[in-house]
Amino acid sequence: NTKEISYKGLLMNGFLALFINLIVIPALAVLCVWITNGTPAVILPLVVLGVSFFIMMAGYFSQEPNEARVMVFFGKYKGTFTETGFYWVNPFMEKKKLSMRARNLDVEPIKVNDKIGNPILIGLVLVWKLKDTYKAMFEIDAQTMADKGNGSLGVTVAGRMNAFEAFVRVQSDAALRQVAGEYAYDDNDQTADELTLRGGGDEINDQLERQLNERLAMAGMEIVEARINYLAYAPEIAAVML
C-alpha cells in the first residue's frame, strides 16, 4: 500500500467482546475447583483459557471524534480506523493513535532578505492538520523523532503529534523564506502596481499557503490557513527605511 485505506479487518463491539471475556472467568473458576479435586486433565484447558483471557484484554480501545488508529500487523499496514466508540480488535494488532484535529502553529519571526535585498523580519501563524495517516506515519521518520522527544520505549499520541509539528515548523520556515525572497517589503523602490509583502495581503497569504501545502503533501498534512502575522524591517535598517 502507498496510500491510506480504511481498516476492514477483524473488529468487534467492545462491550460484546468484554461480555464474552467475562464469561471466561466462571469457567476458569470451575476448572480451578476441578484441579483441586484431583482432575489433572483440565490443566491444559485451564492454561489455554487463562492465556486467552489475558491476551484478549490487549485488544480493547476507545476512540473519540477526530481521532484515528493506524493498524499495523507485524509490520504490515492493514488500514486506518476512524470510527468513534469502544471496540475490540486482534490483540496482536498494533494500534498507532493519531489526532486528526486542527492545530495552531506560531512561527517566530525570522530574518530574511526581500526581493531587493533589504533585511526584514517576517513571521507567520498557521492552522494545520493531518490528511493522510499512511503518509504521515510511513513517508517521514516521525517515529524516530517521537522516540527522541519522548524518552521512553512507548510513543504516545502527543509524542507523534509533536514530531509532526516539528516537521511542519521546519517546512514553514523554508516556505516563508522562499516567499519573502520573491517580493519587496513595500513599493518604495518598486512600481506602484507590483505586489509587495506589505500590501499583498490575501494574495501573499495564498501564495504562502500553496507553498506550504506543496511541501507538506508528501507527509500527509495540509494547511487549513496560513497568514503573515509579523512584518518589519530588520532593526539595523528600520530607522533609515522608515
mmCIF file of C-alpha atoms in Angstrom:
data_model
loop_
_atom_site.group_PDB
_atom_site.id
_atom_site.type_symbol
_atom_site.label_atom_id
_atom_site.label_comp_id
_atom_site.label_asym_id
_atom_site.label_seq_id
_atom_site.Cartn_x
_atom_site.Cartn_y
_atom_site.Cartn_z
ATOM 1 C CA ASN A 1 0.000 0.000 0.000
ATOM 2 C CA THR A 2 1.136 3.536 -0.779
ATOM 3 C CA LYS A 3 -1.917 5.441 0.414
ATOM 4 C CA GLU A 4 -4.404 5.499 3.262
ATOM 5 C CA ILE A 5 -7.101 2.820 3.255
ATOM 6 C CA SER A 6 -9.920 2.056 5.682
ATOM 7 C CA TYR A 7 -9.387 -0.784 8.120
ATOM 8 C CA LYS A 8 -11.558 -3.784 7.133
ATOM 9 C CA GLY A 9 -10.087 -6.471 9.393
ATOM 10 C CA LEU A 10 -11.435 -8.260 12.456
ATOM 11 C CA LEU A 11 -13.433 -5.823 14.583
ATOM 12 C CA MET A 12 -15.950 -6.301 17.377
ATOM 13 C CA ASN A 13 -18.057 -4.061 19.561
ATOM 14 C CA GLY A 14 -16.035 -3.560 22.732
ATOM 15 C CA PHE A 15 -18.925 -4.243 25.101
ATOM 16 C CA LEU A 16 -19.794 -7.501 23.334
ATOM 17 C CA ALA A 17 -16.157 -8.599 23.469
ATOM 18 C CA LEU A 18 -15.996 -7.642 27.147
ATOM 19 C CA PHE A 19 -19.095 -9.727 27.875
ATOM 20 C CA ILE A 20 -17.522 -12.727 26.117
ATOM 21 C CA ASN A 21 -14.298 -12.168 28.008
ATOM 22 C CA LEU A 22 -16.075 -12.047 31.359
ATOM 23 C CA ILE A 23 -17.792 -15.396 30.651
ATOM 24 C CA VAL A 24 -14.342 -16.976 30.798
ATOM 25 C CA ILE A 25 -13.939 -16.028 34.474
ATOM 26 C CA PRO A 26 -16.561 -18.517 35.813
ATOM 27 C CA ALA A 27 -15.102 -21.195 33.511
ATOM 28 C CA LEU A 28 -11.645 -20.580 34.966
ATOM 29 C CA ALA A 29 -13.065 -20.808 38.484
ATOM 30 C CA VAL A 30 -14.745 -24.141 37.721
ATOM 31 C CA LEU A 31 -11.553 -25.565 36.209
ATOM 32 C CA CYS A 32 -9.572 -24.480 39.270
ATOM 33 C CA VAL A 33 -12.051 -26.309 41.508
ATOM 34 C CA TRP A 34 -11.738 -29.472 39.409
ATOM 35 C CA ILE A 35 -7.941 -29.328 39.684
ATOM 36 C CA THR A 36 -8.112 -29.027 43.474
ATOM 37 C CA ASN A 37 -10.450 -32.034 43.461
ATOM 38 C CA GLY A 38 -7.836 -34.129 41.667
ATOM 39 C CA THR A 39 -8.715 -33.778 37.961
ATOM 40 C CA PRO A 40 -5.367 -33.126 36.236
ATOM 41 C CA ALA A 41 -6.908 -33.493 32.774
ATOM 42 C CA VAL A 42 -8.268 -29.943 32.995
ATOM 43 C CA ILE A 43 -4.831 -28.344 33.421
ATOM 44 C CA LEU A 44 -4.374 -27.787 29.669
ATOM 45 C CA PRO A 45 -7.834 -26.191 29.159
ATOM 46 C CA LEU A 46 -7.190 -24.015 32.226
ATOM 47 C CA VAL A 47 -3.876 -22.776 30.821
ATOM 48 C CA VAL A 48 -5.382 -22.139 27.382
ATOM 49 C CA LEU A 49 -8.349 -20.208 28.777
ATOM 50 C CA GLY A 50 -6.165 -18.250 31.182
ATOM 51 C CA VAL A 51 -3.710 -17.183 28.493
ATOM 52 C CA SER A 52 -6.562 -16.361 26.098
ATOM 53 C CA PHE A 53 -8.224 -14.208 28.754
ATOM 54 C CA PHE A 54 -5.155 -12.027 29.296
ATOM 55 C CA ILE A 55 -4.248 -11.834 25.596
ATOM 56 C CA MET A 56 -7.790 -10.765 24.712
ATOM 57 C CA MET A 57 -7.561 -7.865 27.170
ATOM 58 C CA ALA A 58 -4.972 -6.164 24.929
ATOM 59 C CA GLY A 59 -7.471 -5.797 22.075
ATOM 60 C CA TYR A 60 -9.720 -3.147 23.638
ATOM 61 C CA PHE A 61 -9.584 0.531 22.703
ATOM 62 C CA SER A 62 -11.874 3.545 22.665
ATOM 63 C CA GLN A 63 -11.790 6.329 20.102
ATOM 64 C CA GLU A 64 -13.106 9.889 20.210
ATOM 65 C CA PRO A 65 -14.211 12.107 17.290
ATOM 66 C CA ASN A 66 -11.366 13.309 15.038
ATOM 67 C CA GLU A 67 -9.027 10.573 16.198
ATOM 68 C CA ALA A 68 -7.648 7.711 14.111
ATOM 69 C CA ARG A 69 -5.824 4.434 14.647
ATOM 70 C CA VAL A 70 -3.250 3.223 12.134
ATOM 71 C CA MET A 71 -3.483 -0.571 12.281
ATOM 72 C CA VAL A 72 -0.201 -2.449 11.802
ATOM 73 C CA PHE A 73 0.006 -6.241 11.982
ATOM 74 C CA PHE A 74 3.586 -7.471 12.434
ATOM 75 C CA GLY A 75 4.938 -4.613 10.335
ATOM 76 C CA LYS A 76 2.240 -4.674 7.643
ATOM 77 C CA TYR A 77 -0.146 -1.748 7.260
ATOM 78 C CA LYS A 78 -3.736 -3.000 7.482
ATOM 79 C CA GLY A 79 -5.636 0.258 7.234
ATOM 80 C CA THR A 80 -6.736 3.260 9.240
ATOM 81 C CA PHE A 81 -9.703 3.111 11.603
ATOM 82 C CA THR A 82 -11.634 6.360 12.175
ATOM 83 C CA GLU A 83 -14.952 5.301 13.741
ATOM 84 C CA THR A 84 -15.763 6.545 17.245
ATOM 85 C CA GLY A 85 -16.731 4.305 20.164
ATOM 86 C CA PHE A 86 -15.495 1.311 22.153
ATOM 87 C CA TYR A 87 -14.093 -1.593 20.096
ATOM 88 C CA TRP A 88 -12.047 -4.771 20.197
ATOM 89 C CA VAL A 89 -9.580 -5.879 17.520
ATOM 90 C CA ASN A 90 -6.970 -8.588 17.153
ATOM 91 C CA PRO A 91 -4.769 -8.209 20.289
ATOM 92 C CA PHE A 92 -1.626 -8.628 18.145
ATOM 93 C CA MET A 93 -2.618 -5.629 16.031
ATOM 94 C CA GLU A 94 -0.541 -2.535 16.792
ATOM 95 C CA LYS A 95 -2.882 0.442 17.084
ATOM 96 C CA LYS A 96 -0.975 3.687 16.463
ATOM 97 C CA LYS A 97 -3.149 6.535 17.688
ATOM 98 C CA LEU A 98 -3.219 9.877 15.836
ATOM 99 C CA SER A 99 -5.150 13.103 16.236
ATOM 100 C CA MET A 100 -6.929 14.451 13.154
ATOM 101 C CA ARG A 101 -7.838 17.722 14.875
ATOM 102 C CA ALA A 102 -6.642 21.104 13.613
ATOM 103 C CA ARG A 103 -3.594 22.534 15.380
ATOM 104 C CA ASN A 104 -2.154 26.056 15.554
ATOM 105 C CA LEU A 105 1.500 26.868 14.944
ATOM 106 C CA ASP A 106 3.021 30.285 15.588
ATOM 107 C CA VAL A 107 6.300 30.589 13.674
ATOM 108 C CA GLU A 108 8.576 33.125 15.318
ATOM 109 C CA PRO A 109 9.777 35.989 13.059
ATOM 110 C CA ILE A 110 12.874 35.127 11.059
ATOM 111 C CA LYS A 111 15.367 37.438 9.397
ATOM 112 C CA VAL A 112 15.492 37.230 5.592
ATOM 113 C CA ASN A 113 16.266 39.456 2.627
ATOM 114 C CA ASP A 114 13.367 40.621 0.492
ATOM 115 C CA LYS A 115 13.459 40.725 -3.303
ATOM 116 C CA ILE A 116 15.637 43.835 -3.459
ATOM 117 C CA GLY A 117 17.987 42.735 -0.686
ATOM 118 C CA ASN A 118 16.599 44.596 2.318
ATOM 119 C CA PRO A 119 16.814 42.604 5.564
ATOM 120 C CA ILE A 120 13.379 42.140 7.083
ATOM 121 C CA LEU A 121 11.756 40.239 9.938
ATOM 122 C CA ILE A 122 8.769 38.120 8.962
ATOM 123 C CA GLY A 123 6.680 35.623 10.898
ATOM 124 C CA LEU A 124 3.500 33.667 10.343
ATOM 125 C CA VAL A 125 0.758 31.788 12.096
ATOM 126 C CA LEU A 126 -0.866 28.764 10.522
ATOM 127 C CA VAL A 127 -3.501 26.111 11.135
ATOM 128 C CA TRP A 128 -2.646 22.582 10.032
ATOM 129 C CA LYS A 129 -3.958 19.050 10.408
ATOM 130 C CA LEU A 130 -3.306 15.504 9.245
ATOM 131 C CA LYS A 131 -4.928 14.489 5.983
ATOM 132 C CA ASP A 132 -3.341 11.135 5.055
ATOM 133 C CA THR A 133 -2.378 8.919 8.006
ATOM 134 C CA TYR A 134 -0.374 6.490 5.853
ATOM 135 C CA LYS A 135 1.965 9.201 4.558
ATOM 136 C CA ALA A 136 2.240 10.788 7.996
ATOM 137 C CA MET A 137 3.287 7.518 9.635
ATOM 138 C CA PHE A 138 5.369 5.903 6.910
ATOM 139 C CA GLU A 139 6.636 8.539 4.457
ATOM 140 C CA ILE A 140 8.559 10.585 7.041
ATOM 141 C CA ASP A 141 10.595 9.378 10.005
ATOM 142 C CA ALA A 142 8.136 10.631 12.628
ATOM 143 C CA GLN A 143 8.572 7.506 14.756
ATOM 144 C CA THR A 144 12.264 8.196 15.378
ATOM 145 C CA MET A 145 11.600 11.877 16.051
ATOM 146 C CA ALA A 146 8.858 10.969 18.537
ATOM 147 C CA ASP A 147 11.124 8.399 20.246
ATOM 148 C CA LYS A 148 13.815 11.038 20.755
ATOM 149 C CA GLY A 149 11.386 13.562 22.148
ATOM 150 C CA ASN A 150 9.510 11.057 24.297
ATOM 151 C CA GLY A 151 12.499 9.496 26.010
ATOM 152 C CA SER A 152 10.789 6.146 26.532
ATOM 153 C CA LEU A 153 10.083 2.913 24.706
ATOM 154 C CA GLY A 154 6.398 3.699 24.098
ATOM 155 C CA VAL A 155 5.433 6.568 21.796
ATOM 156 C CA THR A 156 2.325 8.485 22.853
ATOM 157 C CA VAL A 157 -0.053 10.309 20.551
ATOM 158 C CA ALA A 158 1.333 13.576 21.961
ATOM 159 C CA GLY A 159 4.848 12.469 21.015
ATOM 160 C CA ARG A 160 3.799 11.671 17.460
ATOM 161 C CA MET A 161 1.907 14.947 17.038
ATOM 162 C CA ASN A 162 4.836 16.930 18.429
ATOM 163 C CA ALA A 163 7.096 15.194 15.899
ATOM 164 C CA PHE A 164 4.700 16.146 13.098
ATOM 165 C CA GLU A 165 4.615 19.717 14.393
ATOM 166 C CA ALA A 166 8.411 19.865 14.308
ATOM 167 C CA PHE A 167 8.282 18.772 10.655
ATOM 168 C CA VAL A 168 5.669 21.448 9.871
ATOM 169 C CA ARG A 169 7.760 24.081 11.652
ATOM 170 C CA VAL A 170 10.876 23.348 9.577
ATOM 171 C CA GLN A 171 8.936 23.345 6.307
ATOM 172 C CA SER A 172 7.117 26.534 7.307
ATOM 173 C CA ASP A 173 10.441 28.272 7.869
ATOM 174 C CA ALA A 174 11.652 27.195 4.420
ATOM 175 C CA ALA A 175 8.418 28.242 2.687
ATOM 176 C CA LEU A 176 8.404 31.601 4.461
ATOM 177 C CA ARG A 177 11.971 32.307 3.354
ATOM 178 C CA GLN A 178 11.135 31.443 -0.247
ATOM 179 C CA VAL A 179 8.007 33.607 -0.434
ATOM 180 C CA ALA A 180 9.657 36.539 1.356
ATOM 181 C CA GLY A 181 12.526 36.471 -1.145
ATOM 182 C CA GLU A 182 10.178 36.770 -4.107
ATOM 183 C CA TYR A 183 8.649 40.127 -3.147
ATOM 184 C CA ALA A 184 9.828 43.523 -1.940
ATOM 185 C CA TYR A 185 8.849 44.734 1.521
ATOM 186 C CA ASP A 186 6.939 47.716 0.129
ATOM 187 C CA ASP A 187 6.727 49.800 -3.053
ATOM 188 C CA ASN A 188 9.330 52.427 -2.119
ATOM 189 C CA ASP A 189 11.701 51.092 -4.771
ATOM 190 C CA GLN A 190 9.120 49.335 -6.938
ATOM 191 C CA THR A 191 6.410 50.300 -9.378
ATOM 192 C CA ALA A 192 3.089 51.059 -7.750
ATOM 193 C CA ASP A 193 1.307 48.113 -9.343
ATOM 194 C CA GLU A 194 3.850 45.468 -8.240
ATOM 195 C CA LEU A 195 2.805 43.090 -5.470
ATOM 196 C CA THR A 196 4.653 43.630 -2.172
ATOM 197 C CA LEU A 197 4.806 41.841 1.162
ATOM 198 C CA ARG A 198 3.332 44.816 2.950
ATOM 199 C CA GLY A 199 0.483 45.446 0.542
ATOM 200 C CA GLY A 200 -0.068 41.960 -0.882
ATOM 201 C CA GLY A 201 -2.477 40.860 1.840
ATOM 202 C CA ASP A 202 -4.508 37.800 0.866
ATOM 203 C CA GLU A 203 -2.507 37.190 -2.326
ATOM 204 C CA ILE A 204 0.728 36.773 -0.356
ATOM 205 C CA ASN A 205 -1.020 34.584 2.210
ATOM 206 C CA ASP A 206 -2.492 32.417 -0.558
ATOM 207 C CA GLN A 207 0.949 32.044 -2.137
ATOM 208 C CA LEU A 208 2.391 31.061 1.232
ATOM 209 C CA GLU A 209 -0.397 28.534 1.776
ATOM 210 C CA ARG A 210 0.232 26.943 -1.629
ATOM 211 C CA GLN A 211 3.947 26.678 -0.938
ATOM 212 C CA LEU A 212 3.299 25.022 2.408
ATOM 213 C CA ASN A 213 0.781 22.542 1.016
ATOM 214 C CA GLU A 214 3.222 21.530 -1.728
ATOM 215 C CA ARG A 215 5.929 20.879 0.864
ATOM 216 C CA LEU A 216 3.675 19.056 3.323
ATOM 217 C CA ALA A 217 1.772 16.896 0.818
ATOM 218 C CA MET A 218 4.453 14.187 0.982
ATOM 219 C CA ALA A 219 3.908 13.965 4.762
ATOM 220 C CA GLY A 220 0.133 13.631 4.595
ATOM 221 C CA MET A 221 -0.515 17.044 6.140
ATOM 222 C CA GLU A 222 -2.468 20.031 4.894
ATOM 223 C CA ILE A 223 -2.573 23.719 5.738
ATOM 224 C CA VAL A 224 -6.043 24.985 6.596
ATOM 225 C CA GLU A 225 -4.928 28.605 6.819
ATOM 226 C CA ALA A 226 -1.622 30.487 6.774
ATOM 227 C CA ARG A 227 -1.171 34.197 7.431
ATOM 228 C CA ILE A 228 1.786 36.524 7.906
ATOM 229 C CA ASN A 229 1.377 37.940 11.408
ATOM 230 C CA TYR A 230 4.602 39.939 11.712
ATOM 231 C CA LEU A 231 6.388 42.049 9.122
ATOM 232 C CA ALA A 232 9.005 44.731 9.736
ATOM 233 C CA TYR A 233 12.380 45.941 8.574
ATOM 234 C CA ALA A 234 15.331 44.479 10.487
ATOM 235 C CA PRO A 235 16.464 46.770 13.334
ATOM 236 C CA GLU A 236 19.700 47.801 11.623
ATOM 237 C CA ILE A 237 17.879 49.490 8.729
ATOM 238 C CA ALA A 238 14.472 50.238 10.238
ATOM 239 C CA ALA A 239 15.262 53.842 11.162
ATOM 240 C CA VAL A 240 16.635 54.619 7.691
ATOM 241 C CA MET A 241 13.836 52.925 5.729
ATOM 242 C CA LEU A 242 11.012 54.338 7.817
#
